[in-house]
């Protein structure tokens, strides 16, 4: 079966712009989570959605937002981009919460 | 939040050698997984192992939930095992990741 699909794979944006990243979970998976990976901070939790409801949010500023659609696909948006937002953004999905998550290949965002 | 300590941070092995990676958690977790991050950044799931022992080929993992630690064993290492290994514990629908073990296997 198809894995977790993240688009785009690579993105270059200018400081101050906004960006939207997309994640299509494995078919039948209803829980979708987002993580940011940077060399300095490692892997950090952004938010988790289950059946279109955000159940948990990490310690990130309000510029970071997300949503989940009825087909479980999820998007995350970052507004007013800063240089420090340059990172690998990873999405993960699972059938049930807290059981066996599968990660996508990530979106590598560079802010210049 | 939960603190996750991974050791060792770096490991260099000769091909064919065995190794043990360790993960300690500051509190109990409901889900525990080991991942291998490939050169393109994807986290490849190795084990979902909240407790007990599992084996998959040359890899095996053991989690002692009561003592809040997990071990990943790599036997007869190959150059393709190189990369960064992460353990992650989940509670409240959120993974807490360790800082990773960077493994280099030399021929």
mmCIF file of C-alpha atoms in Angstrom:
data_model
loop_
_atom_site.group_PDB
_atom_site.id
_atom_site.type_symbol
_atom_site.label_atom_id
_atom_site.label_comp_id
_atom_site.label_asym_id
_atom_site.label_seq_id
_atom_site.Cartn_x
_atom_site.Cartn_y
_atom_site.Cartn_z
ATOM 1 C CA UNK A 1 0.000 0.000 0.000
ATOM 2 C CA UNK A 2 1.057 3.576 -0.522
ATOM 3 C CA UNK A 3 2.990 5.207 2.286
ATOM 4 C CA UNK A 4 2.644 8.650 3.776
ATOM 5 C CA UNK A 5 3.023 11.200 0.994
ATOM 6 C CA UNK A 6 4.335 14.677 1.626
ATOM 7 C CA UNK A 7 4.408 17.440 -0.952
ATOM 8 C CA UNK A 8 6.389 19.286 -2.023
ATOM 9 C CA UNK A 9 9.696 17.551 -1.274
ATOM 10 C CA UNK A 10 11.726 20.744 -1.430
ATOM 11 C CA UNK A 11 10.749 24.371 -1.081
ATOM 12 C CA UNK A 12 12.615 27.665 -1.069
ATOM 13 C CA UNK A 13 10.804 30.700 0.304
ATOM 14 C CA UNK A 14 11.723 34.254 1.131
ATOM 15 C CA UNK A 15 11.573 35.641 4.647
ATOM 16 C CA UNK A 16 8.140 37.098 5.342
ATOM 17 C CA UNK A 17 6.287 34.838 2.925
ATOM 18 C CA UNK A 18 3.919 32.081 3.942
ATOM 19 C CA UNK A 19 4.003 28.407 3.011
ATOM 20 C CA UNK A 20 1.607 25.456 3.001
ATOM 21 C CA UNK A 21 2.802 21.881 3.252
ATOM 22 C CA UNK A 22 0.649 18.857 2.488
ATOM 23 C CA UNK A 23 0.497 15.367 3.952
ATOM 24 C CA UNK A 24 -1.564 12.459 2.668
ATOM 25 C CA UNK A 25 -1.661 9.655 5.249
ATOM 26 C CA UNK A 26 -1.809 5.956 4.583
ATOM 27 C CA UNK A 27 -5.325 4.944 3.571
ATOM 28 C CA UNK A 28 -7.400 4.270 6.652
ATOM 29 C CA UNK A 29 -5.121 6.196 9.000
ATOM 30 C CA UNK A 30 -6.972 8.865 10.945
ATOM 31 C CA UNK A 31 -4.219 10.261 13.156
ATOM 32 C CA UNK A 32 -1.753 12.658 11.524
ATOM 33 C CA UNK A 33 1.137 14.356 13.306
ATOM 34 C CA UNK A 34 3.680 16.941 12.214
ATOM 35 C CA UNK A 35 7.274 17.340 13.389
ATOM 36 C CA UNK A 36 10.041 19.828 12.688
ATOM 37 C CA UNK A 37 13.655 18.664 12.500
ATOM 38 C CA UNK A 38 16.557 21.091 12.736
ATOM 39 C CA UNK A 39 20.242 20.458 13.491
ATOM 40 C CA UNK A 40 20.057 22.566 16.631
ATOM 41 C CA UNK A 41 16.749 21.475 18.161
ATOM 42 C CA UNK A 42 16.378 17.967 16.784
ATOM 43 C CA UNK A 43 12.908 16.543 16.215
ATOM 44 C CA UNK A 44 10.141 18.605 17.773
ATOM 45 C CA UNK A 45 6.401 18.020 17.837
ATOM 46 C CA UNK A 46 4.208 20.554 16.073
ATOM 47 C CA UNK A 47 0.651 19.199 16.296
ATOM 48 C CA UNK A 48 -1.527 16.111 16.021
ATOM 49 C CA UNK A 49 -4.917 15.681 14.381
ATOM 50 C CA UNK A 50 -7.461 12.908 14.689
ATOM 51 C CA UNK A 51 -10.702 12.932 12.713
ATOM 52 C CA UNK A 52 -10.272 16.623 11.820
ATOM 53 C CA UNK A 53 -9.706 17.667 15.449
ATOM 54 C CA UNK A 54 -6.437 19.030 16.741
ATOM 55 C CA UNK A 55 -5.799 17.102 19.941
ATOM 56 C CA UNK A 56 -2.355 18.325 20.856
ATOM 57 C CA UNK A 57 -0.071 21.202 19.927
ATOM 58 C CA UNK A 58 3.627 21.649 20.542
ATOM 59 C CA UNK A 59 5.416 24.703 21.769
ATOM 60 C CA UNK A 60 5.536 26.684 18.544
ATOM 61 C CA UNK A 61 4.362 30.247 17.855
ATOM 62 C CA UNK A 62 0.948 30.934 16.388
ATOM 63 C CA UNK A 63 2.534 31.397 12.948
ATOM 64 C CA UNK A 64 2.437 27.620 12.733
ATOM 65 C CA UNK A 65 -1.015 26.227 12.090
ATOM 66 C CA UNK A 66 -2.558 23.148 10.607
ATOM 67 C CA UNK A 67 -5.743 21.407 9.713
ATOM 68 C CA UNK A 68 -7.054 18.021 8.747
ATOM 69 C CA UNK A 69 -9.698 17.323 6.140
ATOM 70 C CA UNK A 70 -12.470 14.747 6.181
ATOM 71 C CA UNK A 71 -10.350 12.382 4.049
ATOM 72 C CA UNK A 72 -7.618 12.601 6.738
ATOM 73 C CA UNK A 73 -5.246 14.584 4.520
ATOM 74 C CA UNK A 74 -3.537 17.309 6.482
ATOM 75 C CA UNK A 75 -1.917 20.624 5.742
ATOM 76 C CA UNK A 76 0.320 22.801 7.824
ATOM 77 C CA UNK A 77 0.841 26.476 7.213
ATOM 78 C CA UNK A 78 3.625 28.754 8.345
ATOM 79 C CA UNK A 79 3.021 32.468 7.987
ATOM 80 C CA UNK A 80 5.559 35.300 8.057
ATOM 81 C CA UNK A 81 8.479 32.955 7.503
ATOM 82 C CA UNK A 82 11.691 33.489 9.432
ATOM 83 C CA UNK A 83 15.160 32.206 8.651
ATOM 84 C CA UNK A 84 14.905 29.901 11.664
ATOM 85 C CA UNK A 85 11.942 28.112 10.102
ATOM 86 C CA UNK A 86 14.318 26.412 7.690
ATOM 87 C CA UNK A 87 13.961 22.763 8.546
ATOM 88 C CA UNK A 88 12.821 19.319 7.506
ATOM 89 C CA UNK A 89 9.104 18.996 8.200
ATOM 90 C CA UNK A 90 7.928 15.443 8.752
ATOM 91 C CA UNK A 91 4.419 14.080 8.801
ATOM 92 C CA UNK A 92 3.381 10.780 10.382
ATOM 93 C CA UNK A 93 0.160 8.809 10.379
ATOM 94 C CA UNK A 94 -1.382 5.962 12.335
ATOM 95 C CA UNK A 95 -4.598 3.971 12.365
ATOM 96 C CA UNK A 96 -5.201 4.657 16.029
ATOM 97 C CA UNK A 97 -3.587 7.161 18.273
ATOM 98 C CA UNK A 98 -0.344 6.078 19.920
ATOM 99 C CA UNK A 99 -0.048 2.871 17.875
ATOM 100 C CA UNK A 100 2.703 2.321 15.296
ATOM 101 C CA UNK A 101 3.268 5.569 13.391
ATOM 102 C CA UNK A 102 4.636 5.700 9.833
ATOM 103 C CA UNK A 103 6.533 8.761 8.652
ATOM 104 C CA UNK A 104 6.638 10.385 5.238
ATOM 105 C CA UNK A 105 9.777 11.481 3.395
ATOM 106 C CA UNK A 106 9.419 15.036 4.586
ATOM 107 C CA UNK A 107 9.440 18.497 3.078
ATOM 108 C CA UNK A 108 12.716 20.354 3.246
ATOM 109 C CA UNK A 109 11.981 24.069 3.620
ATOM 110 C CA UNK A 110 14.676 26.661 3.106
ATOM 111 C CA UNK A 111 13.933 30.272 4.007
ATOM 112 C CA UNK A 112 16.251 32.855 2.444
ATOM 113 C CA UNK B 1 7.720 16.974 28.717
ATOM 114 C CA UNK B 2 9.544 13.663 28.688
ATOM 115 C CA UNK B 3 13.312 13.653 28.420
ATOM 116 C CA UNK B 4 14.876 10.990 26.186
ATOM 117 C CA UNK B 5 18.553 10.140 26.494
ATOM 118 C CA UNK B 6 20.156 8.159 23.694
ATOM 119 C CA UNK B 7 23.582 6.598 23.845
ATOM 120 C CA UNK B 8 26.099 6.527 22.408
ATOM 121 C CA UNK B 9 25.782 9.696 20.301
ATOM 122 C CA UNK B 10 28.268 8.393 17.746
ATOM 123 C CA UNK B 11 29.389 4.893 16.867
ATOM 124 C CA UNK B 12 31.893 3.640 14.331
ATOM 125 C CA UNK B 13 31.940 -0.073 13.613
ATOM 126 C CA UNK B 14 33.826 -2.430 11.412
ATOM 127 C CA UNK B 15 31.562 -4.363 9.076
ATOM 128 C CA UNK B 16 30.449 -7.567 10.778
ATOM 129 C CA UNK B 17 30.581 -6.180 14.314
ATOM 130 C CA UNK B 18 27.654 -6.085 16.735
ATOM 131 C CA UNK B 19 26.337 -3.053 18.586
ATOM 132 C CA UNK B 20 23.816 -2.003 21.203
ATOM 133 C CA UNK B 21 22.051 1.340 21.247
ATOM 134 C CA UNK B 22 20.263 2.494 24.372
ATOM 135 C CA UNK B 23 17.403 4.824 25.116
ATOM 136 C CA UNK B 24 16.378 6.034 28.596
ATOM 137 C CA UNK B 25 13.105 7.820 29.309
ATOM 138 C CA UNK B 26 12.417 10.186 32.187
ATOM 139 C CA UNK B 27 8.807 8.986 32.488
ATOM 140 C CA UNK B 28 6.510 6.222 31.262
ATOM 141 C CA UNK B 29 5.401 6.240 27.634
ATOM 142 C CA UNK B 30 2.483 4.533 25.912
ATOM 143 C CA UNK B 31 4.187 3.887 22.600
ATOM 144 C CA UNK B 32 7.857 3.396 21.851
ATOM 145 C CA UNK B 33 9.387 3.151 18.404
ATOM 146 C CA UNK B 34 12.877 2.886 16.940
ATOM 147 C CA UNK B 35 13.592 4.612 13.634
ATOM 148 C CA UNK B 36 16.406 4.746 11.127
ATOM 149 C CA UNK B 37 16.687 8.022 9.260
ATOM 150 C CA UNK B 38 17.796 7.493 5.693
ATOM 151 C CA UNK B 39 20.026 9.972 3.812
ATOM 152 C CA UNK B 40 16.948 11.642 2.329
ATOM 153 C CA UNK B 41 15.511 12.367 5.766
ATOM 154 C CA UNK B 42 12.736 9.800 5.987
ATOM 155 C CA UNK B 43 12.279 8.080 9.321
ATOM 156 C CA UNK B 44 12.003 4.373 8.627
ATOM 157 C CA UNK B 45 10.163 2.507 11.339
ATOM 158 C CA UNK B 46 12.239 -0.363 12.714
ATOM 159 C CA UNK B 47 10.201 -1.461 15.706
ATOM 160 C CA UNK B 48 7.018 -0.576 17.514
ATOM 161 C CA UNK B 49 7.949 -1.903 20.937
ATOM 162 C CA UNK B 50 6.226 -0.469 24.028
ATOM 163 C CA UNK B 51 7.388 -3.533 25.958
ATOM 164 C CA UNK B 52 9.046 -6.904 25.456
ATOM 165 C CA UNK B 53 11.412 -8.117 22.771
ATOM 166 C CA UNK B 54 11.102 -8.241 19.007
ATOM 167 C CA UNK B 55 13.429 -9.393 16.279
ATOM 168 C CA UNK B 56 13.582 -8.592 12.593
ATOM 169 C CA UNK B 57 16.496 -10.191 10.807
ATOM 170 C CA UNK B 58 19.762 -8.822 12.146
ATOM 171 C CA UNK B 59 17.949 -6.261 14.276
ATOM 172 C CA UNK B 60 16.262 -6.826 17.574
ATOM 173 C CA UNK B 61 14.887 -4.562 20.270
ATOM 174 C CA UNK B 62 14.008 -4.913 23.912
ATOM 175 C CA UNK B 63 11.976 -2.524 26.033
ATOM 176 C CA UNK B 64 11.770 -2.767 29.810
ATOM 177 C CA UNK B 65 8.838 -0.452 30.411
ATOM 178 C CA UNK B 66 9.017 -0.679 34.221
ATOM 179 C CA UNK B 67 12.572 0.643 34.150
ATOM 180 C CA UNK B 68 11.894 3.095 31.311
ATOM 181 C CA UNK B 69 14.558 2.022 28.851
ATOM 182 C CA UNK B 70 14.865 0.364 25.480
ATOM 183 C CA UNK B 71 17.735 -1.283 23.621
ATOM 184 C CA UNK B 72 18.326 -1.768 19.917
ATOM 185 C CA UNK B 73 20.721 -4.541 18.896
ATOM 186 C CA UNK B 74 22.377 -4.634 15.513
ATOM 187 C CA UNK B 75 24.233 -7.832 14.731
ATOM 188 C CA UNK B 76 26.682 -8.513 11.904
ATOM 189 C CA UNK B 77 26.531 -4.856 10.862
ATOM 190 C CA UNK B 78 26.668 -3.915 7.189
ATOM 191 C CA UNK B 79 27.603 -0.646 5.509
ATOM 192 C CA UNK B 80 23.933 -0.160 4.641
ATOM 193 C CA UNK B 81 23.182 0.077 8.381
ATOM 194 C CA UNK B 82 24.946 3.449 8.480
ATOM 195 C CA UNK B 83 22.812 6.425 9.367
ATOM 196 C CA UNK B 84 21.117 7.961 12.350
ATOM 197 C CA UNK B 85 18.980 5.890 14.692
ATOM 198 C CA UNK B 86 16.296 7.511 16.798
ATOM 199 C CA UNK B 87 14.148 6.205 19.580
ATOM 200 C CA UNK B 88 10.906 7.966 20.383
ATOM 201 C CA UNK B 89 8.400 7.607 23.172
ATOM 202 C CA UNK B 90 4.826 8.754 22.860
ATOM 203 C CA UNK B 91 2.394 10.053 25.385
ATOM 204 C CA UNK B 92 -0.481 12.455 24.868
ATOM 205 C CA UNK B 93 -0.364 11.708 21.134
ATOM 206 C CA UNK B 94 3.068 13.315 20.949
ATOM 207 C CA UNK B 95 6.423 11.666 20.227
ATOM 208 C CA UNK B 96 9.412 12.702 22.303
ATOM 209 C CA UNK B 97 12.572 11.940 20.360
ATOM 210 C CA UNK B 98 16.070 11.263 21.512
ATOM 211 C CA UNK B 99 18.967 13.119 19.930
ATOM 212 C CA UNK B 100 19.929 10.078 17.896
ATOM 213 C CA UNK B 101 22.900 7.750 17.477
ATOM 214 C CA UNK B 102 24.947 8.346 14.354
ATOM 215 C CA UNK B 103 26.241 4.970 13.186
ATOM 216 C CA UNK B 104 29.001 4.575 10.639
ATOM 217 C CA UNK B 105 29.868 1.074 9.454
ATOM 218 C CA UNK B 106 33.174 0.855 7.617
ATOM 219 C CA UNK B 107 34.055 -1.994 5.247
#
